[in-house]
Amino acid sequence: MDQDEITEIQQSFPEDKQLCQSYLRGLVGDVGSRWETVGNLIYGFKEERLAFLVCKQFSEFGKGGYEHWMGLMYEKGIGTEQDPHVAIEWYWLGASIGDPECQYEIGYAGISGLFPNSISQSEGIRMMAASADRGYHKALSFMGMMYAVGLGVERDPQKAFSYYCKASEAGSDTGIQNVAFCYQHGFGVTQDIRKAMKMYQGLADKGDVEMKISVIECRRMLDEQMHLYV
């Protein structure tokens, strides 16, 4: 980091010294506190350039946990010029030290064919599976989708359902929705429309309009079943 960037960081930090110290404590804390601090800089205070410079500085100091942020900022052009190729380099760096979010990004890029010259589909699948093995909810949902449709792997509804359940247990709303879909249609598991409706209702209670529609669809399916037995 050159002197101009250091000066820019010093000038960009909030004038409130107490707030400044709070940021610094967060940035040198554990990975969770770093993520929260950088996220606040970007999305709370709209200090995108400052967030980028801070991440760059700490990554150069050998502080782990910034690789995904650096990749994301280069990918989206947050606080710096957009450069997908540099983003991938950062994701690779994070993936190489076992960062599940970076592994997911590499996996997604490889499976989707975004960088065919640098990431093969087989490499993408391997990285996605590695991320899922570490319990990352997005990777778990994506692996479920892959087995559901046979994307890069042999189609296997039971494995798809298993991955969806793991994503749901990790707290993913997408995972919960997919598990509910499987119960609704008997995909990879014995059909249980009532269980599906209960799961959809939980998501609908959070304000998800589409899930409210799914609840109505489940009720319609139950009504049809009732008429079959009359």
mmCIF file with all atom_site columns, N, CA and C in Angstrom, residues 74-75 82-89:
data_model
loop_
_atom_site.group_PDB
_atom_site.id
_atom_site.type_symbol
_atom_site.label_atom_id
_atom_site.label_alt_id
_atom_site.label_comp_id
_atom_site.label_asym_id
_atom_site.label_entity_id
_atom_site.label_seq_id
_atom_site.pdbx_PDB_ins_code
_atom_site.Cartn_x
_atom_site.Cartn_y
_atom_site.Cartn_z
_atom_site.occupancy
_atom_site.B_iso_or_equiv
_atom_site.pdbx_formal_charge
_atom_site.auth_seq_id
_atom_site.auth_comp_id
_atom_site.auth_asym_id
_atom_site.auth_atom_id
_atom_site.pdbx_PDB_model_num
ATOM 1  N N  . TYR A 1 74 ? -13.848 -6.442  -5.956  1.00 0.00 ? 74 TYR A N  1
ATOM 2  C CA . TYR A 1 74 ? -13.367 -6.394  -7.338  1.00 0.00 ? 74 TYR A CA 1
ATOM 3  C C  . TYR A 1 74 ? -14.435 -6.913  -8.305  1.00 0.00 ? 74 TYR A C  1
ATOM 4  N N  . GLU A 1 75 ? -15.190 -7.915  -7.881  1.00 0.00 ? 75 GLU A N  1
ATOM 5  C CA . GLU A 1 75 ? -16.233 -8.467  -8.745  1.00 0.00 ? 75 GLU A CA 1
ATOM 6  C C  . GLU A 1 75 ? -17.338 -7.447  -9.014  1.00 0.00 ? 75 GLU A C  1
ATOM 7  N N  . GLN A 1 82 ? -14.011 -2.258  -11.229 1.00 0.00 ? 82 GLN A N  1
ATOM 8  C CA . GLN A 1 82 ? -14.473 -3.636  -11.385 1.00 0.00 ? 82 GLN A CA 1
ATOM 9  C C  . GLN A 1 82 ? -13.482 -4.442  -12.221 1.00 0.00 ? 82 GLN A C  1
ATOM 10 N N  . ASP A 1 83 ? -13.119 -5.625  -11.724 1.00 0.00 ? 83 ASP A N  1
ATOM 11 C CA . ASP A 1 83 ? -12.174 -6.484  -12.440 1.00 0.00 ? 83 ASP A CA 1
ATOM 12 C C  . ASP A 1 83 ? -12.430 -7.937  -12.038 1.00 0.00 ? 83 ASP A C  1
ATOM 13 N N  . PRO A 1 84 ? -13.273 -8.646  -12.798 1.00 0.00 ? 84 PRO A N  1
ATOM 14 C CA . PRO A 1 84 ? -13.624 -10.027 -12.454 1.00 0.00 ? 84 PRO A CA 1
ATOM 15 C C  . PRO A 1 84 ? -12.421 -10.957 -12.352 1.00 0.00 ? 84 PRO A C  1
ATOM 16 N N  . HIS A 1 85 ? -11.400 -10.717 -13.173 1.00 0.00 ? 85 HIS A N  1
ATOM 17 C CA . HIS A 1 85 ? -10.231 -11.596 -13.155 1.00 0.00 ? 85 HIS A CA 1
ATOM 18 C C  . HIS A 1 85 ? -9.441  -11.446 -11.855 1.00 0.00 ? 85 HIS A C  1
ATOM 19 N N  . VAL A 1 86 ? -9.310  -10.221 -11.371 1.00 0.00 ? 86 VAL A N  1
ATOM 20 C CA . VAL A 1 86 ? -8.648  -10.010 -10.079 1.00 0.00 ? 86 VAL A CA 1
ATOM 21 C C  . VAL A 1 86 ? -9.509  -10.593 -8.958  1.00 0.00 ? 86 VAL A C  1
ATOM 22 N N  . ALA A 1 87 ? -10.831 -10.474 -9.113  1.00 0.00 ? 87 ALA A N  1
ATOM 23 C CA . ALA A 1 87 ? -11.745 -11.048 -8.120  1.00 0.00 ? 87 ALA A CA 1
ATOM 24 C C  . ALA A 1 87 ? -11.511 -12.546 -7.982  1.00 0.00 ? 87 ALA A C  1
ATOM 25 N N  . ILE A 1 88 ? -11.389 -13.221 -9.121  1.00 0.00 ? 88 ILE A N  1
ATOM 26 C CA . ILE A 1 88 ? -11.165 -14.662 -9.100  1.00 0.00 ? 88 ILE A CA 1
ATOM 27 C C  . ILE A 1 88 ? -9.844  -15.004 -8.408  1.00 0.00 ? 88 ILE A C  1
ATOM 28 N N  . GLU A 1 89 ? -8.834  -14.181 -8.622  1.00 0.00 ? 89 GLU A N  1
ATOM 29 C CA . GLU A 1 89 ? -7.545  -14.414 -7.962  1.00 0.00 ? 89 GLU A CA 1
ATOM 30 C C  . GLU A 1 89 ? -7.697  -14.372 -6.438  1.00 0.00 ? 89 GLU A C  1
#
